[in-house]
């Protein structure tokens, strides 16, 4: 059986120290020792998210934190008058892919009025259009956006979007579930009011934890509305976090794991991690271009690449062959891109050697499947990028 090599944009491989930390006996969470660990986790997350805002830890997958962001910020339809927890909130959703679509689906489920800025999958949002929609709908409470759209490999310009949202009364919410830790993300400097992050992507931790960073203006909004939530009522998380705790039993082994992964992240440094992912993603794109393949994204992300499978190649068979022959697991396509694309992650522990090996394996499998491939061409093109950028 080949060695497992995960190149999926979540879950990712986890550092050995984090795996070992999960193997220790379960500690009790209402103890000074565990509170000290939690305190370091909160600090580590603030560093990773580049924020001084409150950071909250939920025992859920990333989608749980997305739901928490929606229900805590935007009031749903209510018979009460506005100002008494009533009214009906309006949200702007920037939608172009499987995960940004989820913002809309959650908001609609809670009876929120959704203004959609929808683009075909693979395209990137324009700040000017966000500005126009905010002016057209001055009652929008929050803008829901995505840093790295994992289904299309697009990296959105959150910095530019932040500049226009900041001029309006609306709050900026960003799904950084797969992006944070790989792509540059400066929560405070870019004016992100609520950042949502997941454990199992660039944070290099097994799935089951989600994080939120919440700004003071976002807290003000949260305090002012009726929140249709109990487990996900963020005021309870804020209160507990002030005491170095979570309101309910935390996922203790996962906290032990993220504690170690955050130490690795801090010792590497965010700038270094961002530069590494950027270089690897550029090398990936150079490699696939050398094989005549095209990226899905008009504005490529830096923690994963989504690539159209060449004409005449069955995507399912291609992915299955990479896995059975080399143990390489790539992501497939979702929604309308299912069967048409594959996705390669560049986050977490994935390094230059991994990427060169992955490209070499792709060459071999394409050759085996009847494509005219010059062996070494993708590896050479990627190597050129690495030669220039990695010192
Ligand atoms: C993975 C992912 C999600 C969903 O996270 P889950 O942990 O599967 O709930 C949401 N948004 C983006 C951008 C993602 O990559």
Coordinates of C-alpha atoms and ligand atoms in Angstrom, one line a residue:
X1 CA 0.0 0.0 0.0
X2 CA 1.5 3.4 -0.9
X3 CA 2.2 6.0 1.8
X4 CA -0.7 8.4 2.3
X5 CA 0.1 11.8 0.8
X6 CA -2.7 14.3 1.4
X7 CA -2.9 17.2 -1.0
X8 CA -6.5 18.0 -0.2
X9 CA -7.5 21.5 0.9
X10 CA -8.7 20.0 4.2
X11 CA -8.2 17.9 6.1
X12 CA -4.5 18.2 6.0
X13 CA -1.6 16.4 7.6
X14 CA -1.0 17.3 11.2
X15 CA 2.4 17.9 12.8
X16 CA 3.7 15.0 14.8
X17 CA 3.9 17.0 18.0
X18 CA 0.2 17.8 17.7
X19 CA -0.7 14.2 17.1
X20 CA 1.2 13.1 20.2
X21 CA -0.4 15.8 22.3
X22 CA -3.8 14.3 21.5
X23 CA -2.5 10.9 22.8
X24 CA -2.1 12.2 26.4
X25 CA -4.7 11.4 29.1
X26 CA -7.7 13.7 29.0
X27 CA -7.2 16.7 31.3
X28 CA -10.1 18.4 33.1
X29 CA -11.0 21.7 31.5
X30 CA -12.0 23.6 34.6
X31 CA -8.5 23.6 36.1
X32 CA -5.7 26.3 36.2
X33 CA -3.5 24.1 34.1
X34 CA -6.0 23.7 31.3
X35 CA -6.9 27.4 31.5
X36 CA -3.2 28.2 31.0
X37 CA -3.2 26.1 27.8
X38 CA -6.4 27.7 26.6
X39 CA -4.9 31.1 27.3
X40 CA -2.0 30.3 25.1
X41 CA -4.4 29.0 22.4
X42 CA -6.3 32.3 22.4
X43 CA -3.0 34.2 22.2
X44 CA -1.7 31.9 19.4
X45 CA -4.9 32.4 17.4
X46 CA -4.8 36.2 17.8
X47 CA -1.3 36.1 16.3
X48 CA -2.3 33.8 13.5
X49 CA -5.3 36.0 12.7
X50 CA -3.3 39.2 13.1
X51 CA -5.9 40.7 15.5
X52 CA -6.3 42.2 18.9
X53 CA -10.0 41.4 18.8
X54 CA -11.6 38.7 21.0
X55 CA -11.0 35.2 19.7
X56 CA -13.5 32.4 20.4
X57 CA -13.2 28.7 20.1
X58 CA -16.1 26.5 19.2
X59 CA -16.3 22.7 19.1
X60 CA -17.7 22.4 15.6
X61 CA -16.6 22.2 12.0
X62 CA -16.1 25.5 10.2
X63 CA -19.7 25.7 9.1
X64 CA -20.8 25.9 12.7
X65 CA -18.8 29.1 13.1
X66 CA -20.3 30.4 9.8
X67 CA -23.8 29.8 11.2
X68 CA -22.8 31.5 14.5
X69 CA -21.6 34.5 12.6
X70 CA -24.9 34.8 10.7
X71 CA -27.3 34.3 13.6
X72 CA -25.4 36.5 16.0
X73 CA -25.1 39.5 13.6
X74 CA -28.2 39.7 11.5
X75 CA -31.7 39.7 13.0
X76 CA -34.1 37.4 11.4
X77 CA -37.7 38.3 10.7
X78 CA -39.5 39.1 13.9
X79 CA -42.9 40.6 14.9
X80 CA -41.1 42.9 17.4
X81 CA -40.4 46.4 16.2
X82 CA -36.9 47.4 15.1
X83 CA -34.8 48.5 18.1
X84 CA -36.5 46.0 20.3
X85 CA -34.8 43.0 18.8
X86 CA -37.2 42.9 15.9
X87 CA -37.2 43.9 12.3
X88 CA -35.7 41.8 9.5
X89 CA -32.0 42.0 8.8
X90 CA -30.5 42.4 5.4
X91 CA -27.2 40.8 4.5
X92 CA -25.0 41.2 1.4
X93 CA -23.6 37.8 0.3
X94 CA -20.7 37.7 -2.1
X95 CA -21.3 34.4 -3.9
X96 CA -19.1 32.6 -6.4
X97 CA -18.5 29.0 -5.4
X98 CA -19.6 26.2 -3.1
X99 CA -18.5 27.8 0.2
X100 CA -19.6 31.4 -0.5
X101 CA -23.0 29.9 -1.5
X102 CA -23.2 28.5 2.0
X103 CA -23.4 32.0 3.5
X104 CA -26.5 32.6 1.5
X105 CA -28.0 29.2 2.4
X106 CA -27.5 29.8 6.1
X107 CA -28.9 33.4 5.9
X108 CA -32.0 32.2 4.0
X109 CA -32.6 29.4 6.5
X110 CA -32.8 32.0 9.2
X111 CA -35.2 34.3 7.3
X112 CA -32.7 37.0 6.5
X113 CA -33.1 39.2 3.5
X114 CA -30.2 38.4 1.2
X115 CA -28.8 40.8 -1.4
X116 CA -26.7 38.7 -3.7
X117 CA -23.5 39.8 -5.5
X118 CA -23.2 36.6 -7.6
X119 CA -20.4 35.8 -10.1
X120 CA -19.7 32.7 -12.1
X121 CA -17.5 30.2 -10.3
X122 CA -13.8 31.1 -10.8
X123 CA -14.3 34.9 -10.9
X124 CA -13.2 37.3 -8.2
X125 CA -15.3 40.0 -6.5
X126 CA -14.7 43.6 -7.3
X127 CA -14.6 46.1 -4.4
X128 CA -16.3 48.7 -6.6
X129 CA -19.4 46.5 -7.0
X130 CA -19.5 45.9 -3.2
X131 CA -19.4 49.7 -2.8
X132 CA -22.3 50.2 -5.2
X133 CA -24.5 47.6 -3.6
X134 CA -23.8 49.0 -0.1
X135 CA -24.9 52.4 -1.4
X136 CA -27.9 51.0 -3.1
X137 CA -28.9 49.1 0.2
X138 CA -27.9 51.3 3.1
X139 CA -29.7 49.0 5.5
X140 CA -27.3 46.1 4.9
X141 CA -26.1 44.9 8.3
X142 CA -23.3 42.7 7.3
X143 CA -21.3 41.7 4.2
X144 CA -20.4 38.0 4.0
X145 CA -17.3 37.2 2.0
X146 CA -14.7 34.6 1.5
X147 CA -10.9 34.9 1.6
X148 CA -10.0 31.7 -0.3
X149 CA -12.9 30.1 -2.2
X150 CA -11.8 26.5 -1.7
X151 CA -14.1 25.2 -4.5
X152 CA -12.6 27.3 -7.2
X153 CA -9.2 28.2 -6.0
X154 CA -9.9 31.9 -6.1
X155 CA -8.3 34.3 -3.6
X156 CA -10.5 37.3 -3.1
X157 CA -9.2 40.8 -2.5
X158 CA -10.4 41.2 1.1
X159 CA -8.1 44.1 1.7
X160 CA -9.9 46.2 -1.1
X161 CA -13.3 45.0 0.0
X162 CA -12.5 46.0 3.6
X163 CA -11.7 49.5 2.4
X164 CA -15.2 50.0 0.9
X165 CA -17.1 48.2 3.7
X166 CA -15.4 50.4 6.3
X167 CA -16.9 53.5 4.7
X168 CA -20.4 52.0 5.2
X169 CA -22.3 51.1 8.4
X170 CA -22.1 47.4 7.5
X171 CA -19.9 44.9 9.2
X172 CA -17.4 42.8 7.2
X173 CA -17.5 39.0 7.8
X174 CA -14.9 36.8 6.2
X175 CA -14.8 33.1 5.7
X176 CA -11.1 32.4 6.2
X177 CA -11.7 28.7 7.0
X178 CA -9.2 27.5 4.4
X179 CA -7.4 30.7 3.7
X180 CA -6.1 31.8 7.1
X181 CA -2.6 30.5 7.7
X182 CA -1.9 30.1 4.0
X183 CA -3.0 33.4 2.4
X184 CA -2.1 36.8 3.9
X185 CA -4.9 37.9 6.1
X186 CA -4.6 40.9 8.4
X187 CA -7.9 41.0 10.4
X188 CA -7.4 44.3 12.1
X189 CA -5.5 46.2 9.4
X190 CA -8.1 45.1 6.8
X191 CA -11.1 46.0 8.9
X192 CA -12.5 42.4 9.2
X193 CA -15.2 42.5 11.9
X194 CA -15.8 38.8 12.1
X195 CA -13.3 36.3 10.9
X196 CA -14.2 32.6 10.7
X197 CA -11.5 30.0 10.7
X198 CA -11.5 26.2 10.8
X199 CA -8.9 23.8 12.4
X200 CA -8.4 21.3 9.6
X201 CA -7.0 23.4 6.8
X202 CA -4.0 25.7 7.1
X203 CA -4.2 25.6 10.9
X204 CA -2.8 22.0 10.7
X205 CA -5.1 20.4 13.3
X206 CA -7.6 17.6 13.0
X207 CA -11.2 18.6 12.2
X208 CA -13.6 19.6 14.9
X209 CA -12.7 23.1 16.0
X210 CA -13.7 26.4 14.6
X211 CA -12.7 29.9 15.6
X212 CA -14.1 33.4 15.4
X213 CA -12.4 36.8 15.8
X214 CA -15.0 39.5 16.7
X215 CA -14.4 43.2 16.6
X216 CA -15.9 45.8 19.1
X217 CA -18.4 47.1 16.5
X218 CA -19.5 43.5 15.8
X219 CA -20.0 42.9 19.6
X220 CA -22.2 46.0 19.7
X221 CA -24.4 44.6 17.0
X222 CA -24.5 41.2 18.7
X223 CA -25.5 42.7 22.0
X224 CA -28.3 44.7 20.3
X225 CA -30.2 41.8 18.6
X226 CA -32.2 38.8 19.6
X227 CA -30.0 35.9 18.7
X228 CA -31.8 32.7 17.7
X229 CA -29.0 30.6 19.2
X230 CA -28.1 28.8 22.4
X231 CA -25.0 26.7 21.8
X232 CA -23.8 29.3 19.3
X233 CA -24.7 32.4 21.3
X234 CA -21.4 34.2 21.0
X235 CA -21.9 36.3 24.2
X236 CA -21.5 33.1 26.2
X237 CA -18.2 32.4 24.4
X238 CA -16.9 36.0 25.1
X239 CA -17.7 35.7 28.8
X240 CA -16.0 32.4 29.1
X241 CA -13.0 33.4 27.0
X242 CA -12.3 36.3 29.4
X243 CA -11.7 33.6 32.1
X244 CA -9.6 31.5 29.7
X245 CA -12.4 29.0 29.2
X246 CA -15.1 28.0 26.8
X247 CA -18.8 28.0 28.0
X248 CA -19.3 24.3 27.4
X249 CA -16.9 21.3 27.4
X250 CA -14.2 22.0 24.9
X251 CA -12.9 19.3 22.5
X252 CA -10.1 18.7 24.9
X253 CA -7.8 16.5 22.7
X254 CA -8.2 19.0 19.8
X255 CA -7.3 21.9 22.1
X256 CA -4.1 20.0 23.0
X257 CA -3.4 19.6 19.3
X258 CA -4.0 23.2 18.2
X259 CA -1.9 24.3 21.1
X260 CA 1.0 22.5 19.5
X261 CA 0.1 23.5 15.9
X262 CA -0.1 27.1 17.0
X263 CA 3.4 26.9 18.5
X264 CA 4.7 25.7 15.1
X265 CA 2.8 28.5 13.3
X266 CA 4.3 31.1 15.7
X267 CA 7.8 29.8 15.4
X268 CA 7.6 29.8 11.6
X269 CA 6.0 33.3 11.5
X270 CA 2.9 34.3 9.5
X271 CA 5.0 36.2 6.9
X272 CA 7.1 33.1 6.2
X273 CA 4.0 30.9 6.0
X274 CA 2.3 33.3 3.6
X275 CA 5.4 33.5 1.4
X276 CA 5.8 29.7 1.4
X277 CA 2.2 29.1 0.3
X278 CA 2.4 31.9 -2.3
X279 CA 5.6 30.4 -3.9
X280 CA 4.2 26.9 -3.8
X281 CA 1.0 28.0 -5.5
X282 CA 2.9 29.9 -8.2
X283 CA 5.1 26.8 -8.7
X284 CA 2.0 24.7 -9.0
X285 CA 0.4 27.0 -11.6
X286 CA 3.7 27.0 -13.6
X287 CA 3.8 23.2 -13.5
X288 CA 0.3 22.7 -14.7
X289 CA 0.7 25.3 -17.4
X290 CA 3.7 23.4 -18.7
X291 CA 1.4 20.4 -19.1
X292 CA -1.1 22.6 -21.1
X293 CA -3.6 22.7 -18.2
X294 CA -5.6 25.7 -17.1
X295 CA -6.5 27.0 -13.7
X296 CA -10.1 27.6 -12.8
X297 CA -9.4 30.9 -10.9
X298 CA -9.2 34.3 -12.5
X299 CA -7.4 35.5 -9.4
X300 CA -5.6 32.5 -7.9
X301 CA -5.6 31.8 -4.2
X302 CA -2.3 31.0 -2.5
X303 CA -3.3 28.0 -0.4
X304 CA -4.7 25.8 -3.2
X305 CA -5.0 25.6 -7.0
X306 CA -8.0 24.3 -8.9
X307 CA -7.1 23.0 -12.3
X308 CA -9.2 21.8 -15.3
X309 CA -8.6 18.2 -16.2
X310 CA -7.2 17.9 -19.7
X311 CA -9.6 17.1 -22.5
X312 CA -10.1 13.4 -22.9
X313 CA -9.1 12.5 -19.3
X314 CA -11.7 11.1 -17.0
X315 CA -11.2 13.1 -13.7
X316 CA -12.4 10.3 -11.5
X317 CA -10.1 7.7 -13.0
X318 CA -7.2 10.2 -12.9
X319 CA -7.7 10.9 -9.2
X320 CA -8.2 7.2 -8.4
X321 CA -4.9 6.3 -10.3
X322 CA -2.9 9.0 -8.4
X323 CA -4.2 7.6 -5.2
X324 CA -3.7 3.9 -5.9
X325 CA -0.3 4.2 -7.5
X326 CA 1.3 7.0 -5.4
X327 CA -1.0 7.5 -2.4
X328 CA -1.6 11.0 -3.6
X329 CA -5.0 12.3 -2.6
X330 CA -6.1 15.5 -4.5
X331 CA -9.4 17.3 -4.1
X332 CA -12.0 16.7 -6.9
X333 CA -14.5 19.3 -8.1
X334 CA -17.8 20.3 -6.4
X335 CA -21.1 21.4 -7.7
X336 CA -20.9 22.4 -11.4
X337 CA -17.2 21.6 -11.4
X338 CA -17.6 18.0 -10.3
X339 CA -15.7 15.7 -12.7
X340 CA -14.1 18.6 -14.5
X341 CA -11.3 19.8 -12.2
X342 CA -8.9 18.7 -9.5
X343 CA -7.5 20.7 -6.6
X344 CA -4.0 20.7 -5.1
X345 CA -3.4 22.3 -1.7
X346 CA -0.3 24.2 -0.7
X347 CA -1.0 24.7 2.9
X348 CA 0.3 23.4 6.2
X349 CA 3.1 20.9 6.1
X350 CA 3.1 20.6 2.3
X351 CA 6.6 21.6 1.1
X352 CA 8.7 22.0 -2.1
X353 CA 9.6 18.3 -2.3
X354 CA 6.0 17.3 -1.8
X355 CA 4.9 19.5 -4.6
X356 CA 7.6 18.4 -7.1
X357 CA 6.8 14.8 -6.3
X358 CA 3.1 15.5 -6.8
X359 CA 3.7 17.1 -10.2
X360 CA 6.0 14.3 -11.3
X361 CA 3.2 11.8 -10.3
X362 CA 0.6 13.8 -12.3
X363 CA 2.9 13.7 -15.3
X364 CA 3.3 9.9 -15.0
X365 CA -0.4 9.3 -14.6
X366 CA -1.3 11.5 -17.5
X367 CA 1.2 9.7 -19.7
X368 CA -0.2 6.4 -18.6
X369 CA -3.7 7.6 -19.5
X370 CA -2.5 8.4 -23.1
X371 CA -1.7 12.1 -22.9
X372 CA 1.3 13.4 -24.8
X373 CA 3.5 14.4 -21.8
X374 CA 7.1 15.4 -21.8
X375 CA 8.2 13.8 -18.5
X376 CA 9.8 16.4 -16.2
X377 CA 8.2 19.4 -17.9
X378 CA 5.9 20.3 -15.0
X379 CA 8.7 19.6 -12.5
X380 CA 11.1 21.8 -14.4
X381 CA 8.6 24.7 -14.7
X382 CA 7.8 24.5 -11.0
X383 CA 11.5 24.2 -10.2
X384 CA 12.2 27.4 -12.0
X385 CA 9.7 29.2 -9.7
X386 CA 11.2 27.6 -6.6
X387 CA 14.7 28.5 -7.8
X388 CA 13.8 32.2 -8.0
X389 CA 11.8 32.5 -4.8
X390 CA 13.1 30.2 -2.2
X391 CA 16.3 31.4 -0.6
Ligands
LIG1 C1 -13.8 23.7 4.4 C2 -14.5 25.0 4.2 C3 -15.7 25.3 4.8 C4 -16.5 24.3 5.5 O1 -15.9 23.9 6.7 P1 -16.3 22.6 7.5 O2 -15.2 22.5 8.5 O3 -16.3 21.5 6.5 O4 -17.7 22.9 8.0 C5 -16.3 26.6 4.6 N1 -15.6 27.5 3.9 C6 -14.5 27.3 3.3 C7 -13.8 28.4 2.5 C8 -13.8 26.0 3.4 O5 -12.7 25.8 2.8

